[in-house]
Every structure is written in structure tokens, then in C-alpha cells.
Short mmCIF file of C-alpha atoms and ligand atoms in Angstrom, two decimals:
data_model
loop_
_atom_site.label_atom_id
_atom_site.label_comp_id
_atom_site.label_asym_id
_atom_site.label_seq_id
_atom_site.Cartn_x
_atom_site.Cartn_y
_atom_site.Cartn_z
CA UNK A 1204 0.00 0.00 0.00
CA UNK A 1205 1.44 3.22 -1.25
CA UNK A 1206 1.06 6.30 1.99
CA UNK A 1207 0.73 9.35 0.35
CA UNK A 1208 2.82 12.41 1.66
CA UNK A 1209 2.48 15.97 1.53
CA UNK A 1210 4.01 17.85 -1.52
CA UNK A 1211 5.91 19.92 0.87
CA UNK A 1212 7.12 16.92 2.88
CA UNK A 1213 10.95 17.71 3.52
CA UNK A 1214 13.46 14.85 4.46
CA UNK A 1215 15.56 16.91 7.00
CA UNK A 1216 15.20 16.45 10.58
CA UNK A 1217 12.75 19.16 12.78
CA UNK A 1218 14.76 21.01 14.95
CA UNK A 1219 14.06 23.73 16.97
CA UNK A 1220 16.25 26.23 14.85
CA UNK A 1221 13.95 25.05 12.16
CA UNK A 1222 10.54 25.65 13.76
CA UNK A 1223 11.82 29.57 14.36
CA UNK A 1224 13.42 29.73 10.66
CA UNK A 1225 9.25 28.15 9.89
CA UNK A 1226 7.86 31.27 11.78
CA UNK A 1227 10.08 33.72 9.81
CA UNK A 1228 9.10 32.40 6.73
CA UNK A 1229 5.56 32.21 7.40
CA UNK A 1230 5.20 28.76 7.28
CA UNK A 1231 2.42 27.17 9.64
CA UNK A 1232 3.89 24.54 12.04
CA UNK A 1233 1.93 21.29 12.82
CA UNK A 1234 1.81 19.67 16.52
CA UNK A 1235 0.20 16.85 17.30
CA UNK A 1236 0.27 14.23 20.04
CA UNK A 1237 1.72 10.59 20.14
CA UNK A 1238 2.72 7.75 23.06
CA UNK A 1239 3.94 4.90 21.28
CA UNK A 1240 5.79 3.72 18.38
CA UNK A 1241 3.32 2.70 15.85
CA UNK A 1242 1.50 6.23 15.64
CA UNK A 1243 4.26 7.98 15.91
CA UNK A 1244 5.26 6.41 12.99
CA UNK A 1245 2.04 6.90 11.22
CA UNK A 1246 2.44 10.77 12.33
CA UNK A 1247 6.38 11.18 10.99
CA UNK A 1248 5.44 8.96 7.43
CA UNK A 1249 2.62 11.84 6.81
CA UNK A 1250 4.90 14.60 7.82
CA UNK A 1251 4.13 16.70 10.77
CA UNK A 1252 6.55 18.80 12.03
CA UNK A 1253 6.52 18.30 15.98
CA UNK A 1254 5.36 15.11 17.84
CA UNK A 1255 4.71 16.02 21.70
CA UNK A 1256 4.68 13.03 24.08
CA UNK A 1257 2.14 14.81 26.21
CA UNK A 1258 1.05 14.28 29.78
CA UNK A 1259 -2.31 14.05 28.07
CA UNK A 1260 -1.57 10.37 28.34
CA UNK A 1261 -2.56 10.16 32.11
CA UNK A 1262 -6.16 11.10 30.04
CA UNK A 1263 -5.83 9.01 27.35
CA UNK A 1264 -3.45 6.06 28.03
CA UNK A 1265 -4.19 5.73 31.56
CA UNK A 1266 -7.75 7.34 31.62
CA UNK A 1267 -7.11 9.64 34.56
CA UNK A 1268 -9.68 12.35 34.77
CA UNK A 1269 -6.47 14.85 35.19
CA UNK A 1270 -2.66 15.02 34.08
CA UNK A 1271 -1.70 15.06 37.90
CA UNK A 1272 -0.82 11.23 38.47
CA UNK A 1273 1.74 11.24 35.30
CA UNK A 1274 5.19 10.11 36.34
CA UNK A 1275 8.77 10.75 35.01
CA UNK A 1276 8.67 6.96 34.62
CA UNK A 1277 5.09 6.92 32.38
CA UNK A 1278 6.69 10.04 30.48
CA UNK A 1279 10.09 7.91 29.80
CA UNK A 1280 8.23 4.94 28.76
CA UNK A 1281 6.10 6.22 26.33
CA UNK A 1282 8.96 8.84 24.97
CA UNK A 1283 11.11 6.57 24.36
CA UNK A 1284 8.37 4.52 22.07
CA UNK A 1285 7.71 7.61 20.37
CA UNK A 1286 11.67 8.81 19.29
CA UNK A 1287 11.93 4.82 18.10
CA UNK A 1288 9.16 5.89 15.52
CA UNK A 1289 10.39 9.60 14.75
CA UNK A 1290 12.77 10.00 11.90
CA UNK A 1291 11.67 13.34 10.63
CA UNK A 1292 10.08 15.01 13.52
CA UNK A 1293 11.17 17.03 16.12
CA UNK A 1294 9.91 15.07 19.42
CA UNK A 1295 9.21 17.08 22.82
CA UNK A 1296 8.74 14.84 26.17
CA UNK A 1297 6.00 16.80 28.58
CA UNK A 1298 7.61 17.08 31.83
CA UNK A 1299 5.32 15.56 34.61
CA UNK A 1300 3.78 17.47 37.42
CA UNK A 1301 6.20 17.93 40.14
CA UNK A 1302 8.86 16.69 38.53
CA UNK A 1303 10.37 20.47 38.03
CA UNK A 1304 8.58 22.88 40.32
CA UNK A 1305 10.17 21.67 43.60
CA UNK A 1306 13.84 23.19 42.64
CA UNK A 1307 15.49 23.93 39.68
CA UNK A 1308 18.16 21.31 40.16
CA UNK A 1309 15.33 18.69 40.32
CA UNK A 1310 14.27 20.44 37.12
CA UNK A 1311 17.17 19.72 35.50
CA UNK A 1312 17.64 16.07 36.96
CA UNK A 1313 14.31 14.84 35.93
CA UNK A 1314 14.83 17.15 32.35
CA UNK A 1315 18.04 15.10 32.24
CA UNK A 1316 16.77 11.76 32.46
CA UNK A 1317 13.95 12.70 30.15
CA UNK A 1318 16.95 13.63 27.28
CA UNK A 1319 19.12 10.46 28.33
CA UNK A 1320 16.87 8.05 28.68
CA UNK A 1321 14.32 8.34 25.85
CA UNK A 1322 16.25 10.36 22.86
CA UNK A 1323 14.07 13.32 23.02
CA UNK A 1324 15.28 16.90 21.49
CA UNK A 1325 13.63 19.04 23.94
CA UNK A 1326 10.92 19.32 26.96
CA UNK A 1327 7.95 20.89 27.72
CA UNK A 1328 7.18 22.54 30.57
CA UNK A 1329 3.63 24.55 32.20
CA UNK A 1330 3.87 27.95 33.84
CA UNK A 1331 4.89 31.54 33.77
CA UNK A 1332 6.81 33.83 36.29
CA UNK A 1333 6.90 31.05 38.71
CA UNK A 1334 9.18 28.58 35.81
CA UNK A 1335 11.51 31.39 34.26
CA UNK A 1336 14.18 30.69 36.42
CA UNK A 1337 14.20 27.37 35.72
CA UNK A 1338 13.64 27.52 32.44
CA UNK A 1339 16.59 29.91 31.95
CA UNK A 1340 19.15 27.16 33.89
CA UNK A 1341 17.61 24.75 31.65
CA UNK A 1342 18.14 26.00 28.71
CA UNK A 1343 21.59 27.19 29.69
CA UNK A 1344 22.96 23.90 29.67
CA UNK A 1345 21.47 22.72 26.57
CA UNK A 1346 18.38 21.63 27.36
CA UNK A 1347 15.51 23.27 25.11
CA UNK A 1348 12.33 24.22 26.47
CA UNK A 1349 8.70 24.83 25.12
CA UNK A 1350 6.43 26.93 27.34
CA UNK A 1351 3.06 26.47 28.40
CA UNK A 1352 0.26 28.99 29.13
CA UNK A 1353 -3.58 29.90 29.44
CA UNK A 1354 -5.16 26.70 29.97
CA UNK A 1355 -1.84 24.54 31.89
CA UNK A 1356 -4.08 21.56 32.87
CA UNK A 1357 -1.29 20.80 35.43
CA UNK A 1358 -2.91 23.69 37.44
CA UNK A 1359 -6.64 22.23 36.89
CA UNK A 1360 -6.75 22.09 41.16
CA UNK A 1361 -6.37 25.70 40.91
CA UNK A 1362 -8.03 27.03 38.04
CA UNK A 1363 -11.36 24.42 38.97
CA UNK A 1364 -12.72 23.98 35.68
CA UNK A 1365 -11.33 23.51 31.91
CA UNK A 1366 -13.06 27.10 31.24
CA UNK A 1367 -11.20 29.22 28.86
CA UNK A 1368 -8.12 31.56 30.23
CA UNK A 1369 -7.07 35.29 29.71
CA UNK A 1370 -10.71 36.31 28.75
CA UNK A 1371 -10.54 39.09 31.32
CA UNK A 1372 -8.22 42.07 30.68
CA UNK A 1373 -6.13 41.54 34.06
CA UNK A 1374 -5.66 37.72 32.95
CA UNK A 1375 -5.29 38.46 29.48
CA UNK A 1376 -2.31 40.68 30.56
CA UNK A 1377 -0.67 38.65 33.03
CA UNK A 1378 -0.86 35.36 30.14
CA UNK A 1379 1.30 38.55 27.67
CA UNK A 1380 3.97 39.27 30.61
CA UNK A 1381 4.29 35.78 31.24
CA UNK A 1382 4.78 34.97 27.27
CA UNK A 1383 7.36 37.28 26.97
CA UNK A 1384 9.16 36.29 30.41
CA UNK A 1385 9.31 33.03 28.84
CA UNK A 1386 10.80 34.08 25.45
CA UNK A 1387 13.24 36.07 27.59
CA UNK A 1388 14.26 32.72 30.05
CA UNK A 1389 14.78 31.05 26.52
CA UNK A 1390 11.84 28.79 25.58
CA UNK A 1391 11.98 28.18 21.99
CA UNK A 1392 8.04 28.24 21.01
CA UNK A 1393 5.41 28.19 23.56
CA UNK A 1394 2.18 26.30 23.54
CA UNK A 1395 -1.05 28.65 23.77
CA UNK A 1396 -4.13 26.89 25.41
CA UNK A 1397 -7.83 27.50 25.58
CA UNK A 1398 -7.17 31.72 25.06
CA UNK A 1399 -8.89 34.00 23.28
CA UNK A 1400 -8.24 34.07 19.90
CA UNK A 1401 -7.69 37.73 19.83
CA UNK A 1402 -5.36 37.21 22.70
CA UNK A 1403 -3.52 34.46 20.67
CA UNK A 1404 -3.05 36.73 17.88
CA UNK A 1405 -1.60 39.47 20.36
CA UNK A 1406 1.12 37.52 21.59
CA UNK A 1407 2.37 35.63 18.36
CA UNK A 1408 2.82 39.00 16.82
CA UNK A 1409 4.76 40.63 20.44
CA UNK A 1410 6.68 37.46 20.37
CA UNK A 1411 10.18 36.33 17.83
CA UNK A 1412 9.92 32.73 19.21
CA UNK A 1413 6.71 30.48 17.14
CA UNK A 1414 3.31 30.11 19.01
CA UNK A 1415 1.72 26.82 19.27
CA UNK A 1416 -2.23 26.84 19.76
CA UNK A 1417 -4.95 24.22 20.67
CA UNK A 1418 -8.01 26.32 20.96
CA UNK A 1419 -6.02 29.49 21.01
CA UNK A 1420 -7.45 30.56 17.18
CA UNK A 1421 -6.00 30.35 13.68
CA UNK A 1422 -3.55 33.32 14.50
CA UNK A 1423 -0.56 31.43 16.09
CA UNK A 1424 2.43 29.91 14.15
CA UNK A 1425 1.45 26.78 14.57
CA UNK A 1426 -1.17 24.43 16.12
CA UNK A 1427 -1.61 21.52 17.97
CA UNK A 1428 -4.50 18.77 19.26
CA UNK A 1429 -4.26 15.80 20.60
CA UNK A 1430 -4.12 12.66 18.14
CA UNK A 1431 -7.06 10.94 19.67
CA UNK A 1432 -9.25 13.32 19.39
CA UNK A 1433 -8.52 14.56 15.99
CA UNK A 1434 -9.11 10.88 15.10
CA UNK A 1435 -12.15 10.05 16.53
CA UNK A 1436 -11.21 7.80 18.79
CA UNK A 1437 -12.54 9.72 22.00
CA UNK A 1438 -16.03 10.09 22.11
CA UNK A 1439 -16.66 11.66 25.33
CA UNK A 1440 -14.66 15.19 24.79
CA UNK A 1441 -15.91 17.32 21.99
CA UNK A 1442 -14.65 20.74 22.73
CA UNK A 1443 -15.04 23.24 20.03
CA UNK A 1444 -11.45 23.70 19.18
CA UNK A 1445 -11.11 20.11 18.02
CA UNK A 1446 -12.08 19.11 14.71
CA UNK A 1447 -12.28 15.55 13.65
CA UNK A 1448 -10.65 14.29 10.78
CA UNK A 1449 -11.89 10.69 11.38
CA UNK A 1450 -14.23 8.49 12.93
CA UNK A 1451 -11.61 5.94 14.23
CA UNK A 1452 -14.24 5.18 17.19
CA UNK A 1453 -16.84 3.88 14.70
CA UNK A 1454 -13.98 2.19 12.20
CA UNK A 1455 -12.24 0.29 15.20
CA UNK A 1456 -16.05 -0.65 16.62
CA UNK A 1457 -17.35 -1.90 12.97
CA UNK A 1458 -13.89 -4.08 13.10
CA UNK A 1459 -14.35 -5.62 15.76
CA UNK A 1460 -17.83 -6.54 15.58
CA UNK A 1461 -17.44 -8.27 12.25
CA UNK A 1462 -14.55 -9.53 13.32
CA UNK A 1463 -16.36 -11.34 16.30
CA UNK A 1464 -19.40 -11.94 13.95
CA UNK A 1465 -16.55 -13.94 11.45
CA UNK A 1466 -14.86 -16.61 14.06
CA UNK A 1467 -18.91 -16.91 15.64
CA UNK A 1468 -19.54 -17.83 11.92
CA UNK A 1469 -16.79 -20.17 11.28
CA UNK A 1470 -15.67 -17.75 8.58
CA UNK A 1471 -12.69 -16.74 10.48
CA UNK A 1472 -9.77 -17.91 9.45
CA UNK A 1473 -10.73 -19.04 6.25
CA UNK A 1474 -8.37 -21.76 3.95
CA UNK A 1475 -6.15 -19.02 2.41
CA UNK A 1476 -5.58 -17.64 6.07
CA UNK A 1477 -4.46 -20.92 7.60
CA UNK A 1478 -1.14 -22.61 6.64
O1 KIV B 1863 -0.37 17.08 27.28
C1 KIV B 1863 -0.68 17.50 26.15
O2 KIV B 1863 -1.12 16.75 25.27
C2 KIV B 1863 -0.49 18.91 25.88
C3 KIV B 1863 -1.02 19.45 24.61
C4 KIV B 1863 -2.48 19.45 24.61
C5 KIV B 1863 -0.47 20.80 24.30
O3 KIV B 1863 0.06 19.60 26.69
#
């Protein structure tokens, strides 16, 4: 079976130096989510640019109501699946909650195991003011670092609800100071959630650095959802700024049943299937 690739599909590695060269040429960066090998895979073969091993797998691998529970050891596992299936992409580990807010030399332990172990080419990191420092020691020995604002689901205790962030002006201001505290501590694109789209357009043009969105509007350099539910195959989250290309749900479901309905029928395997 021959997979079709885009007509701008370009052999070379992603690296971050590429994603900013992207943004200065105008080119739209594409994001999306992976946690093992085989849809990585799927993900590099078709091109996209970034692959993020998210904490979104205590949700969807793990089916955690939150991204609390995630551990360095869950991010390492399924990171290290991913790079095995990443030849093009540029793949960015999510760093777990609490495993770089307690001091910046846990930071950079746990951000050092995450680059060791698994093969990753940078982390990812939630937070404003209160992660700059960090950040900047991060990033000063080599370690590159996305940023994370608006919705950080890491904060979910706080915020109580998934409602969207910076729609107030005090908020909305205090998301801009943050974003360019960040590009000052030396993130090298940050990841815009659940804002205003206005608000995401204000802040990719006061930044240099790329903007990533996922329900931050069509004005950032480049967006990013998470592959399940661009896919289908979640049924039970339907927010707005998701749009599904597929119906993997229904396909995988359909499978199965005739699959069942096949060996209950003795028509599974048939004489060409068995040896
Ligand atoms: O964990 C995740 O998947 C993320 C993306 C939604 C940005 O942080």
C-alpha cells in the first residue's frame, strides 16, 4: 500500500532552529500528540513537524480524569516509544507534574533523564513567572524548552474547571507578561491553550519565538491537538477547538464486531488464512 505524503514533505530532521526559521518564513507549524511507536510512525510517514509526548496520556493512556498522576517513569516509557518511531520530527517529552517545580536542580535532573533516557530533542514545561528561572538554567545547559500557558491543565486544582483563560483584561495581561518572560528565560516556542483568539493573535505578533495553539485561534504559528481526538477515537470530549478528521471510534467498533461476527460464523480464518 502506497502512503501518500504531503508535496511539501521535507526529508531533513525538525529542529528547533527550524521551527523559528518556519515562523520567519511564514510557514504554519503542525503539533500533534503521540505515546507509542506505531503512531508515531504513522504521524512522521505523513509529515508533521513536531510530535509532543504529552502528559495528556494520564487522560488518554491511563484514563485519569487529570494530568496530575503522570510520572517521570510513564513520560520515559512512552517517549522513548515515540523517538523509536520519529525519523523526521522534532519530538518534545511533557515534563510531569512535580517533577520540576520543587527546585530547579530537580528540574534539571528529571529534564536530564527525560533527554538520556528516551532520545528526546527538547521538553515541555507549564507555567509563567513562577518557571523562568528554571527555564533559563535549563536551557543554559542545553536543554531546550517549550512553554506552556492559558489553559496549563497541570494547574486544573487551581483554576477548577477547563473554562477558557485570559478572557478578562487583568488575565489576558498577566498570560502577555508571562509569554514574553518566557521568550526572555529562553523557551523556543510556547504552547497557547484554551485563550482568546484575539489574545492568541496578540502575543504571536509581540513574540520572535513560534506560538503553538490548541483552541487558542488560527492566529498562532502553529497548532496543535491531541491525536485521539482529531481521530475520533474519544467520544466523550468534543470541545469546540477540536475538529475531527476521522471516525476511528466507529472504524475500530465496525472491526471488531465483524470480526467477532466472522470466528462466531466459522468464517474466520478461512483456507487461504491458515497454513
Ligand atoms: O499534554 C498534552 O497533550 C499537551 C497538549 C495538549 C499541548 O500539553
Amino acid at each position: 500500500m502506497s502512503i501518500s505524503k504531503p508535496s511539501n514533505f521535507l526529508n531533513k530532521r525538525v529542529t528547533t532552529k527550524r521551527l523559528q526559521e518556519m515562523k520567519d518564513a511564514g510557514i504554519s507549524i503542525s503539533c500533534l500528540t503521540a505515546y507509542d511507536y506505531t503512531i508515531a510512525k504513522i504521524l512522521d510517514n505523513a509529515g508533521i513537524d513536531v510530535i509532543l509526548v504529552g502528559d495528556s496520556l494520564g487522560n488518554v493512556i491511563q484514563g485519569h480524569d487529570t494530568t496530575i498522576s503522570v510520572s517521570l517513569e510513564d513520560t520515559v516509557y512512552h517517549s522513548k516509544a515515540v523517538v523509536k518511531g520519529a525519523d523526521r520530527a522534532l519530538v518534545i517529552a511533557d515534563m510531569p507534574f512535580m517533577s520540576y517545580q520543587v527546585s530547579t536542580k530537580e528540574a534539571i535532573r528529571n529534564a536530564g533523564i527525560l533527554m538520556k533516557e528516551t532520545g528526546c530533542s527538547a521538553v515541555k514545561l507549564e507555567g509563567g513567572e513562577m518557571v523562568a528561572d528554571t527555564i533559563s538554567q535549563l536551557t543554559k545547559i542545553g536543554i531546550p524548552v517549550m512553554g506552556h500557558l492559558g489553559l496549563t491543565p497541570q494547574s486544573i486544582n487551581q483554576f477548577g474547571s477547563y473554562k477558557t483563560r485570559g478572557k478578562d483584561k487583568k488575565e489576558a495581561e498577566e498570560i502577555k507578561k508571562d509569554a514574553l518572560l518566557l521568550q526572555e528565560s529562553g523557551v523556543f516556542a510556547i504552547v497557547l491553550e484554551k485563550i482568546p483568539a484575539t489574545l492568541g493573535k496578540e502575543i504571536t505578533e509581540s513574540l520572535d519565538i513560534p506560538t503553538i495553539g490548541i483552541g487558542a485561534g488560527p492566529f498562532c504559528d502553529g497548532q496543535i491537538l491531541v491525536y485521539t481526538d482529531m481521530l475520533g477515537l474519544t467520544v466523550d470530549f468534543n470541545p469546540r477547538f477540536v475538529r475531527k478528521y476521522a471516525n476511528l471510534n466507529e472504524t475500530i467498533n465496525d472491526s471488531v464486531s465483524k470480526y467477532i461476527e466472522d470466528i462466531r460464523n466459522g468464517e474466520f480464518p478461512n483456507e487461504e488464512e491458515s497454513y
